[in-house]
């Protein structure tokens, strides 16, 4: 039997209820099938129709509904006009799609009393994500976690990626072994998107240049950085850096190493609802620790990080 699930996670998963996000593509179909075969019986199938590919999106929806029916599992559908929302709101398509998915996860987890949502990301996705974020300069050398918790109003949503240790080639073998059917998303092969070019052009080129498969090397480097970041965070008392009004207190923050200042400011901005943080923005905010008088840094979303009276705080525009 081809194994694709994390064994440690699987041991804890069997006696809990899980929301499984299924797009209809190969990875999510393998995730659902493997969970069923491994005896994780209390599952709810969620499909999010982004309405971005016309009849193909609706065909995906029907495919997943039929799949859930064949497994005898509850089926939950969220259907939104992501393109229309993006146009009317002025937000990017990718951001709106993510917000729609997160809202769907919260709805499903809450409605069915699930432990969390299981997603079908795998090791090759991880390497591509790490490389993409590194080159884009967003949040530094960051990847996905096997288990993660994030606040999505009104709950803390638990997100699990049980196949994160499995290679794409292993998932392909699983499909062949069990003769699984799945839907092809033609947009995954479009050559003009950065993520697709990393997958189809950059990763093969890197492997060719190095004379070896680079996925494990990238993921091992990310894992080492993550462990160091996790340790650093465990040593920082973030709330101790705040004054009674919830502002960063500079006399305390200025005494910290610059790496700690960056972690504290990153945490603080996230707590204040600032999204899409780049390393450049965080570095600019760290620089506020070393100036005198009143100063400010523009933030994503129309706000500012301001320095005044030995405090740092966030202000939002009208």
mmCIF file of C-alpha atoms in Angstrom:
data_model
loop_
_atom_site.group_PDB
_atom_site.id
_atom_site.type_symbol
_atom_site.label_atom_id
_atom_site.label_comp_id
_atom_site.label_asym_id
_atom_site.label_seq_id
_atom_site.Cartn_x
_atom_site.Cartn_y
_atom_site.Cartn_z
ATOM 1 C CA UNK A 1 0.000 0.000 0.000
ATOM 2 C CA UNK A 2 1.310 3.437 -0.945
ATOM 3 C CA UNK A 3 1.350 5.598 2.196
ATOM 4 C CA UNK A 4 0.724 9.330 1.831
ATOM 5 C CA UNK A 5 -0.530 10.413 5.284
ATOM 6 C CA UNK A 6 1.566 11.511 8.248
ATOM 7 C CA UNK A 7 1.490 8.538 10.634
ATOM 8 C CA UNK A 8 1.715 10.639 13.810
ATOM 9 C CA UNK A 9 -1.229 12.761 12.764
ATOM 10 C CA UNK A 10 -3.194 9.698 11.687
ATOM 11 C CA UNK A 11 -2.941 8.120 15.139
ATOM 12 C CA UNK A 12 -4.752 11.119 16.641
ATOM 13 C CA UNK A 13 -7.188 11.590 13.765
ATOM 14 C CA UNK A 14 -9.278 8.438 13.770
ATOM 15 C CA UNK A 15 -11.540 9.293 16.701
ATOM 16 C CA UNK A 16 -12.286 12.884 15.606
ATOM 17 C CA UNK A 17 -14.489 14.533 12.989
ATOM 18 C CA UNK A 18 -12.730 16.303 10.122
ATOM 19 C CA UNK A 19 -13.718 18.707 7.413
ATOM 20 C CA UNK A 20 -11.899 17.695 4.214
ATOM 21 C CA UNK A 21 -11.490 20.364 1.538
ATOM 22 C CA UNK A 22 -11.844 18.649 -1.843
ATOM 23 C CA UNK A 23 -11.411 20.603 -5.068
ATOM 24 C CA UNK A 24 -11.770 17.503 -7.218
ATOM 25 C CA UNK A 25 -8.120 17.614 -8.260
ATOM 26 C CA UNK A 26 -5.658 14.764 -7.825
ATOM 27 C CA UNK A 27 -4.212 15.788 -4.455
ATOM 28 C CA UNK A 28 -7.483 16.392 -2.621
ATOM 29 C CA UNK A 29 -9.042 13.236 -4.077
ATOM 30 C CA UNK A 30 -6.059 11.209 -2.824
ATOM 31 C CA UNK A 31 -6.366 12.887 0.593
ATOM 32 C CA UNK A 32 -10.032 11.937 0.902
ATOM 33 C CA UNK A 33 -9.537 8.392 -0.387
ATOM 34 C CA UNK A 34 -6.569 7.734 1.890
ATOM 35 C CA UNK A 35 -8.439 9.004 4.944
ATOM 36 C CA UNK A 36 -11.328 6.650 4.181
ATOM 37 C CA UNK A 37 -8.998 3.682 3.565
ATOM 38 C CA UNK A 38 -7.139 4.393 6.811
ATOM 39 C CA UNK A 39 -10.366 4.164 8.787
ATOM 40 C CA UNK A 40 -10.949 7.853 9.501
ATOM 41 C CA UNK A 41 -14.709 7.547 9.177
ATOM 42 C CA UNK A 42 -16.113 10.771 10.617
ATOM 43 C CA UNK A 43 -15.508 13.033 7.629
ATOM 44 C CA UNK A 44 -17.357 15.919 6.014
ATOM 45 C CA UNK A 45 -16.538 16.792 2.402
ATOM 46 C CA UNK A 46 -16.334 20.503 1.571
ATOM 47 C CA UNK A 47 -16.120 21.890 -1.954
ATOM 48 C CA UNK A 48 -15.596 25.578 -2.727
ATOM 49 C CA UNK A 49 -16.758 26.637 -6.191
ATOM 50 C CA UNK A 50 -14.974 29.899 -7.005
ATOM 51 C CA UNK A 51 -16.971 30.326 -10.240
ATOM 52 C CA UNK A 52 -13.788 31.254 -12.095
ATOM 53 C CA UNK A 53 -13.829 28.623 -14.852
ATOM 54 C CA UNK A 54 -17.438 28.597 -16.016
ATOM 55 C CA UNK A 55 -18.779 25.146 -16.840
ATOM 56 C CA UNK A 56 -15.535 23.537 -15.666
ATOM 57 C CA UNK A 57 -16.074 24.925 -12.146
ATOM 58 C CA UNK A 58 -19.609 23.520 -12.073
ATOM 59 C CA UNK A 59 -18.348 20.172 -13.354
ATOM 60 C CA UNK A 60 -15.811 20.103 -10.503
ATOM 61 C CA UNK A 61 -18.645 20.754 -8.061
ATOM 62 C CA UNK A 62 -20.764 17.890 -9.410
ATOM 63 C CA UNK A 63 -17.769 15.548 -9.421
ATOM 64 C CA UNK A 64 -17.012 16.183 -5.743
ATOM 65 C CA UNK A 65 -20.684 15.873 -4.775
ATOM 66 C CA UNK A 66 -20.814 12.477 -6.490
ATOM 67 C CA UNK A 67 -17.538 11.486 -4.829
ATOM 68 C CA UNK A 68 -18.892 12.293 -1.373
ATOM 69 C CA UNK A 69 -22.040 10.319 -2.172
ATOM 70 C CA UNK A 70 -20.001 7.258 -3.232
ATOM 71 C CA UNK A 71 -18.126 7.365 0.067
ATOM 72 C CA UNK A 72 -21.370 7.917 1.988
ATOM 73 C CA UNK A 73 -20.148 11.204 3.453
ATOM 74 C CA UNK A 74 -21.923 14.535 4.086
ATOM 75 C CA UNK A 75 -21.293 17.121 1.358
ATOM 76 C CA UNK A 76 -21.042 20.839 2.018
ATOM 77 C CA UNK A 77 -20.889 23.374 -0.827
ATOM 78 C CA UNK A 78 -19.785 26.997 -0.872
ATOM 79 C CA UNK A 79 -20.258 28.801 -4.182
ATOM 80 C CA UNK A 80 -19.151 32.396 -4.689
ATOM 81 C CA UNK A 81 -18.475 34.680 -7.637
ATOM 82 C CA UNK A 82 -14.851 35.330 -6.688
ATOM 83 C CA UNK A 83 -14.163 37.330 -9.854
ATOM 84 C CA UNK A 84 -17.146 39.607 -9.224
ATOM 85 C CA UNK A 85 -16.198 40.142 -5.577
ATOM 86 C CA UNK A 86 -12.632 41.011 -6.568
ATOM 87 C CA UNK A 87 -13.814 43.528 -9.173
ATOM 88 C CA UNK A 88 -16.280 45.261 -6.864
ATOM 89 C CA UNK A 89 -13.983 45.311 -3.817
ATOM 90 C CA UNK A 90 -10.745 46.222 -5.565
ATOM 91 C CA UNK A 91 -9.009 43.277 -3.888
ATOM 92 C CA UNK A 92 -6.768 40.841 -5.703
ATOM 93 C CA UNK A 93 -8.291 37.648 -7.074
ATOM 94 C CA UNK A 94 -6.016 35.399 -5.023
ATOM 95 C CA UNK A 95 -6.814 37.268 -1.794
ATOM 96 C CA UNK A 96 -10.583 37.074 -2.361
ATOM 97 C CA UNK A 97 -10.365 33.369 -3.184
ATOM 98 C CA UNK A 98 -8.450 32.752 0.041
ATOM 99 C CA UNK A 99 -10.966 34.741 2.095
ATOM 100 C CA UNK A 100 -13.838 32.768 0.550
ATOM 101 C CA UNK A 101 -12.124 29.468 1.342
ATOM 102 C CA UNK A 102 -11.356 30.451 4.933
ATOM 103 C CA UNK A 103 -14.970 31.539 5.492
ATOM 104 C CA UNK A 104 -16.115 28.192 4.076
ATOM 105 C CA UNK A 105 -13.768 26.300 6.391
ATOM 106 C CA UNK A 106 -15.101 28.178 9.413
ATOM 107 C CA UNK A 107 -18.692 27.525 8.351
ATOM 108 C CA UNK A 108 -18.072 23.817 7.864
ATOM 109 C CA UNK A 109 -16.037 23.281 11.030
ATOM 110 C CA UNK A 110 -18.626 25.150 13.098
ATOM 111 C CA UNK A 111 -21.705 23.538 11.548
ATOM 112 C CA UNK A 112 -20.442 19.972 11.910
ATOM 113 C CA UNK A 113 -18.380 20.301 15.080
ATOM 114 C CA UNK A 114 -15.146 19.314 13.336
ATOM 115 C CA UNK A 115 -11.717 19.253 14.932
ATOM 116 C CA UNK A 116 -10.360 21.190 11.969
ATOM 117 C CA UNK A 117 -9.981 21.235 8.202
ATOM 118 C CA UNK A 118 -7.669 18.865 6.307
ATOM 119 C CA UNK A 119 -5.984 20.154 3.143
ATOM 120 C CA UNK A 120 -4.184 18.252 0.383
ATOM 121 C CA UNK A 121 -0.838 20.065 0.185
ATOM 122 C CA UNK A 122 2.228 17.860 -0.274
ATOM 123 C CA UNK A 123 6.033 18.114 -0.152
ATOM 124 C CA UNK A 124 6.446 19.475 -3.685
ATOM 125 C CA UNK A 125 3.837 22.173 -2.921
ATOM 126 C CA UNK A 126 5.874 23.031 0.146
ATOM 127 C CA UNK A 127 9.124 23.512 -1.772
ATOM 128 C CA UNK A 128 7.383 25.625 -4.424
ATOM 129 C CA UNK A 129 5.717 27.763 -1.744
ATOM 130 C CA UNK A 130 8.979 28.327 0.143
ATOM 131 C CA UNK A 131 10.785 29.339 -3.047
ATOM 132 C CA UNK A 132 7.915 31.580 -4.194
ATOM 133 C CA UNK A 133 7.741 33.443 -0.878
ATOM 134 C CA UNK A 134 11.504 33.737 -0.650
ATOM 135 C CA UNK A 135 11.758 35.297 -4.107
ATOM 136 C CA UNK A 136 8.741 37.532 -3.572
ATOM 137 C CA UNK A 137 10.199 38.793 -0.297
ATOM 138 C CA UNK A 138 7.019 38.190 1.694
ATOM 139 C CA UNK A 139 7.550 37.021 5.263
ATOM 140 C CA UNK A 140 11.014 35.717 4.479
ATOM 141 C CA UNK A 141 11.798 32.003 4.297
ATOM 142 C CA UNK A 142 8.324 30.709 5.092
ATOM 143 C CA UNK A 143 6.488 27.503 4.345
ATOM 144 C CA UNK A 144 3.416 25.566 5.410
ATOM 145 C CA UNK A 145 3.033 23.652 8.663
ATOM 146 C CA UNK A 146 1.636 20.182 9.212
ATOM 147 C CA UNK A 147 -0.627 21.696 11.861
ATOM 148 C CA UNK A 148 -1.529 25.350 12.111
ATOM 149 C CA UNK A 149 -4.046 27.510 13.937
ATOM 150 C CA UNK A 150 -5.186 30.902 12.722
ATOM 151 C CA UNK A 151 -7.873 33.307 13.825
ATOM 152 C CA UNK A 152 -10.708 33.592 11.317
ATOM 153 C CA UNK A 153 -13.561 35.544 12.855
ATOM 154 C CA UNK A 154 -15.183 34.291 15.035
ATOM 155 C CA UNK A 155 -13.035 31.206 15.816
ATOM 156 C CA UNK A 156 -9.472 29.917 15.907
ATOM 157 C CA UNK A 157 -9.403 27.614 12.887
ATOM 158 C CA UNK A 158 -7.219 24.506 13.031
ATOM 159 C CA UNK A 159 -5.672 23.637 9.681
ATOM 160 C CA UNK A 160 -3.997 20.280 9.003
ATOM 161 C CA UNK A 161 -1.967 19.096 6.021
ATOM 162 C CA UNK A 162 -1.625 15.311 6.509
ATOM 163 C CA UNK A 163 0.161 14.765 3.158
ATOM 164 C CA UNK A 164 2.813 17.446 3.637
ATOM 165 C CA UNK A 165 5.546 14.825 3.865
ATOM 166 C CA UNK A 166 4.493 12.974 0.709
ATOM 167 C CA UNK A 167 6.100 13.624 -2.679
ATOM 168 C CA UNK A 168 4.074 14.294 -5.821
ATOM 169 C CA UNK A 169 5.495 11.104 -7.328
ATOM 170 C CA UNK A 170 4.177 9.096 -4.364
ATOM 171 C CA UNK A 171 0.734 10.611 -4.829
ATOM 172 C CA UNK A 172 0.886 9.677 -8.513
ATOM 173 C CA UNK A 173 1.646 6.067 -7.531
ATOM 174 C CA UNK A 174 -1.305 6.115 -5.144
ATOM 175 C CA UNK A 175 -3.600 7.240 -7.976
ATOM 176 C CA UNK A 176 -2.331 4.431 -10.186
ATOM 177 C CA UNK A 177 -2.587 1.775 -7.487
ATOM 178 C CA UNK A 178 -6.223 2.531 -6.704
ATOM 179 C CA UNK A 179 -7.199 3.730 -10.206
ATOM 180 C CA UNK A 180 -8.632 6.977 -8.890
ATOM 181 C CA UNK A 181 -10.431 9.459 -11.092
ATOM 182 C CA UNK A 182 -9.988 13.181 -10.563
ATOM 183 C CA UNK A 183 -10.537 16.514 -12.264
ATOM 184 C CA UNK A 184 -7.846 18.404 -14.134
ATOM 185 C CA UNK A 185 -7.627 22.165 -13.549
ATOM 186 C CA UNK A 186 -6.176 23.530 -16.762
ATOM 187 C CA UNK A 187 -5.143 26.757 -15.019
ATOM 188 C CA UNK A 188 -2.441 24.774 -13.170
ATOM 189 C CA UNK A 189 -0.615 24.478 -16.477
ATOM 190 C CA UNK A 190 -0.899 28.100 -17.584
ATOM 191 C CA UNK A 191 2.664 29.235 -18.279
ATOM 192 C CA UNK A 192 2.315 32.909 -17.352
ATOM 193 C CA UNK A 193 1.595 32.748 -13.598
ATOM 194 C CA UNK A 194 4.613 32.938 -11.252
ATOM 195 C CA UNK A 195 3.608 29.892 -9.220
ATOM 196 C CA UNK A 196 3.137 27.734 -12.316
ATOM 197 C CA UNK A 197 6.444 28.865 -13.793
ATOM 198 C CA UNK A 198 8.196 27.922 -10.544
ATOM 199 C CA UNK A 199 6.572 24.473 -10.710
ATOM 200 C CA UNK A 200 7.099 23.735 -14.394
ATOM 201 C CA UNK A 201 10.263 25.703 -15.209
ATOM 202 C CA UNK A 202 12.256 26.821 -12.152
ATOM 203 C CA UNK A 203 12.149 23.638 -10.057
ATOM 204 C CA UNK A 204 13.184 21.337 -12.943
ATOM 205 C CA UNK A 205 15.942 23.794 -13.902
ATOM 206 C CA UNK A 206 17.286 23.897 -10.324
ATOM 207 C CA UNK A 207 17.308 20.103 -10.182
ATOM 208 C CA UNK A 208 19.121 19.964 -13.520
ATOM 209 C CA UNK A 209 21.719 22.533 -12.443
ATOM 210 C CA UNK A 210 22.381 20.779 -9.129
ATOM 211 C CA UNK A 211 22.271 17.282 -10.593
ATOM 212 C CA UNK A 212 19.785 16.156 -7.945
ATOM 213 C CA UNK A 213 16.205 16.617 -6.844
ATOM 214 C CA UNK A 214 16.053 19.891 -4.901
ATOM 215 C CA UNK A 215 12.670 19.504 -3.190
ATOM 216 C CA UNK A 216 14.099 17.769 -0.115
ATOM 217 C CA UNK A 217 16.963 20.271 0.131
ATOM 218 C CA UNK A 218 14.577 23.247 0.073
ATOM 219 C CA UNK A 219 12.200 21.656 2.569
ATOM 220 C CA UNK A 220 15.029 20.655 4.932
ATOM 221 C CA UNK A 221 16.319 24.232 4.903
ATOM 222 C CA UNK A 222 12.823 25.547 5.624
ATOM 223 C CA UNK A 223 12.397 23.059 8.476
ATOM 224 C CA UNK A 224 15.665 24.196 10.082
ATOM 225 C CA UNK A 225 14.631 27.857 9.820
ATOM 226 C CA UNK A 226 11.186 27.086 11.189
ATOM 227 C CA UNK A 227 12.637 25.306 14.216
ATOM 228 C CA UNK A 228 14.908 28.265 14.932
ATOM 229 C CA UNK A 229 12.016 30.732 14.546
ATOM 230 C CA UNK A 230 9.831 28.599 16.785
ATOM 231 C CA UNK A 231 12.526 28.499 19.461
ATOM 232 C CA UNK A 232 13.055 32.272 19.221
ATOM 233 C CA UNK A 233 9.330 32.917 19.617
ATOM 234 C CA UNK A 234 9.223 30.639 22.669
ATOM 235 C CA UNK A 235 11.867 32.815 24.345
ATOM 236 C CA UNK A 236 10.080 36.137 23.778
ATOM 237 C CA UNK A 237 7.467 37.517 26.163
ATOM 238 C CA UNK A 238 5.554 39.469 23.528
ATOM 239 C CA UNK A 239 2.958 40.990 25.841
ATOM 240 C CA UNK A 240 5.672 42.278 28.181
ATOM 241 C CA UNK A 241 6.661 44.704 25.414
ATOM 242 C CA UNK A 242 3.282 46.487 25.607
ATOM 243 C CA UNK A 243 2.192 49.434 27.715
ATOM 244 C CA UNK A 244 -1.192 49.399 29.524
ATOM 245 C CA UNK A 245 -2.848 50.863 26.389
ATOM 246 C CA UNK A 246 -1.598 48.007 24.196
ATOM 247 C CA UNK A 247 1.126 50.003 22.425
ATOM 248 C CA UNK A 248 4.709 48.832 21.992
ATOM 249 C CA UNK A 249 6.845 50.389 24.721
ATOM 250 C CA UNK A 250 10.096 51.518 23.128
ATOM 251 C CA UNK A 251 12.300 51.676 26.262
ATOM 252 C CA UNK A 252 11.832 47.891 26.524
ATOM 253 C CA UNK A 253 11.869 47.110 22.811
ATOM 254 C CA UNK A 254 15.038 49.139 22.153
ATOM 255 C CA UNK A 255 17.002 46.904 24.548
ATOM 256 C CA UNK A 256 16.302 43.797 22.445
ATOM 257 C CA UNK A 257 18.408 42.331 19.663
ATOM 258 C CA UNK A 258 17.276 43.526 16.231
ATOM 259 C CA UNK A 259 16.078 40.004 15.386
ATOM 260 C CA UNK A 260 13.829 40.061 18.464
ATOM 261 C CA UNK A 261 12.598 43.552 17.576
ATOM 262 C CA UNK A 262 11.556 42.249 14.172
ATOM 263 C CA UNK A 263 9.701 39.268 15.660
ATOM 264 C CA UNK A 264 7.901 41.488 18.179
ATOM 265 C CA UNK A 265 6.875 44.044 15.563
ATOM 266 C CA UNK A 266 5.731 41.311 13.165
ATOM 267 C CA UNK A 267 3.619 39.777 15.951
ATOM 268 C CA UNK A 268 2.239 43.178 16.940
ATOM 269 C CA UNK A 269 1.192 44.075 13.394
ATOM 270 C CA UNK A 270 -0.495 40.704 12.937
ATOM 271 C CA UNK A 271 -2.352 41.206 16.219
ATOM 272 C CA UNK A 272 -3.580 44.569 14.918
ATOM 273 C CA UNK A 273 -4.985 42.985 11.770
ATOM 274 C CA UNK A 274 -2.292 44.044 9.302
ATOM 275 C CA UNK A 275 -2.150 41.567 6.412
ATOM 276 C CA UNK A 276 0.262 40.873 3.553
ATOM 277 C CA UNK A 277 3.310 41.868 5.571
ATOM 278 C CA UNK A 278 6.641 41.889 3.746
ATOM 279 C CA UNK A 279 10.088 41.854 5.282
ATOM 280 C CA UNK A 280 10.585 45.356 3.911
ATOM 281 C CA UNK A 281 7.646 46.711 5.886
ATOM 282 C CA UNK A 282 8.797 44.991 9.075
ATOM 283 C CA UNK A 283 12.358 46.287 8.626
ATOM 284 C CA UNK A 284 11.044 49.821 8.125
ATOM 285 C CA UNK A 285 9.047 49.515 11.336
ATOM 286 C CA UNK A 286 12.108 48.221 13.191
ATOM 287 C CA UNK A 287 13.936 51.335 12.018
ATOM 288 C CA UNK A 288 11.370 53.412 13.929
ATOM 289 C CA UNK A 289 13.005 52.123 17.114
ATOM 290 C CA UNK A 290 16.128 54.080 16.252
ATOM 291 C CA UNK A 291 14.749 57.474 15.235
ATOM 292 C CA UNK A 292 13.775 60.381 17.465
ATOM 293 C CA UNK A 293 10.516 62.276 17.613
ATOM 294 C CA UNK A 294 7.377 61.550 15.602
ATOM 295 C CA UNK A 295 7.695 59.229 12.603
ATOM 296 C CA UNK A 296 5.550 56.745 10.704
ATOM 297 C CA UNK A 297 5.676 53.864 8.188
ATOM 298 C CA UNK A 298 2.935 53.102 5.671
ATOM 299 C CA UNK A 299 1.305 49.689 6.136
ATOM 300 C CA UNK A 300 -0.602 47.430 3.739
ATOM 301 C CA UNK A 301 -4.325 48.117 3.917
ATOM 302 C CA UNK A 302 -4.140 51.872 4.389
ATOM 303 C CA UNK A 303 -2.733 52.172 7.904
ATOM 304 C CA UNK A 304 0.452 53.440 9.525
ATOM 305 C CA UNK A 305 2.864 52.322 12.194
ATOM 306 C CA UNK A 306 3.564 55.500 14.177
ATOM 307 C CA UNK A 307 6.231 56.412 16.721
ATOM 308 C CA UNK A 308 5.217 58.978 19.300
ATOM 309 C CA UNK A 309 6.147 59.561 22.940
ATOM 310 C CA UNK A 310 8.354 56.434 23.049
ATOM 311 C CA UNK A 311 5.513 54.220 21.805
ATOM 312 C CA UNK A 312 4.791 52.386 18.560
ATOM 313 C CA UNK A 313 1.172 51.914 17.551
ATOM 314 C CA UNK A 314 -1.028 51.350 14.503
ATOM 315 C CA UNK A 315 -3.396 53.941 13.078
ATOM 316 C CA UNK A 316 -5.894 53.283 10.309
ATOM 317 C CA UNK A 317 -6.984 55.742 7.616
ATOM 318 C CA UNK A 318 -10.570 56.814 7.175
#
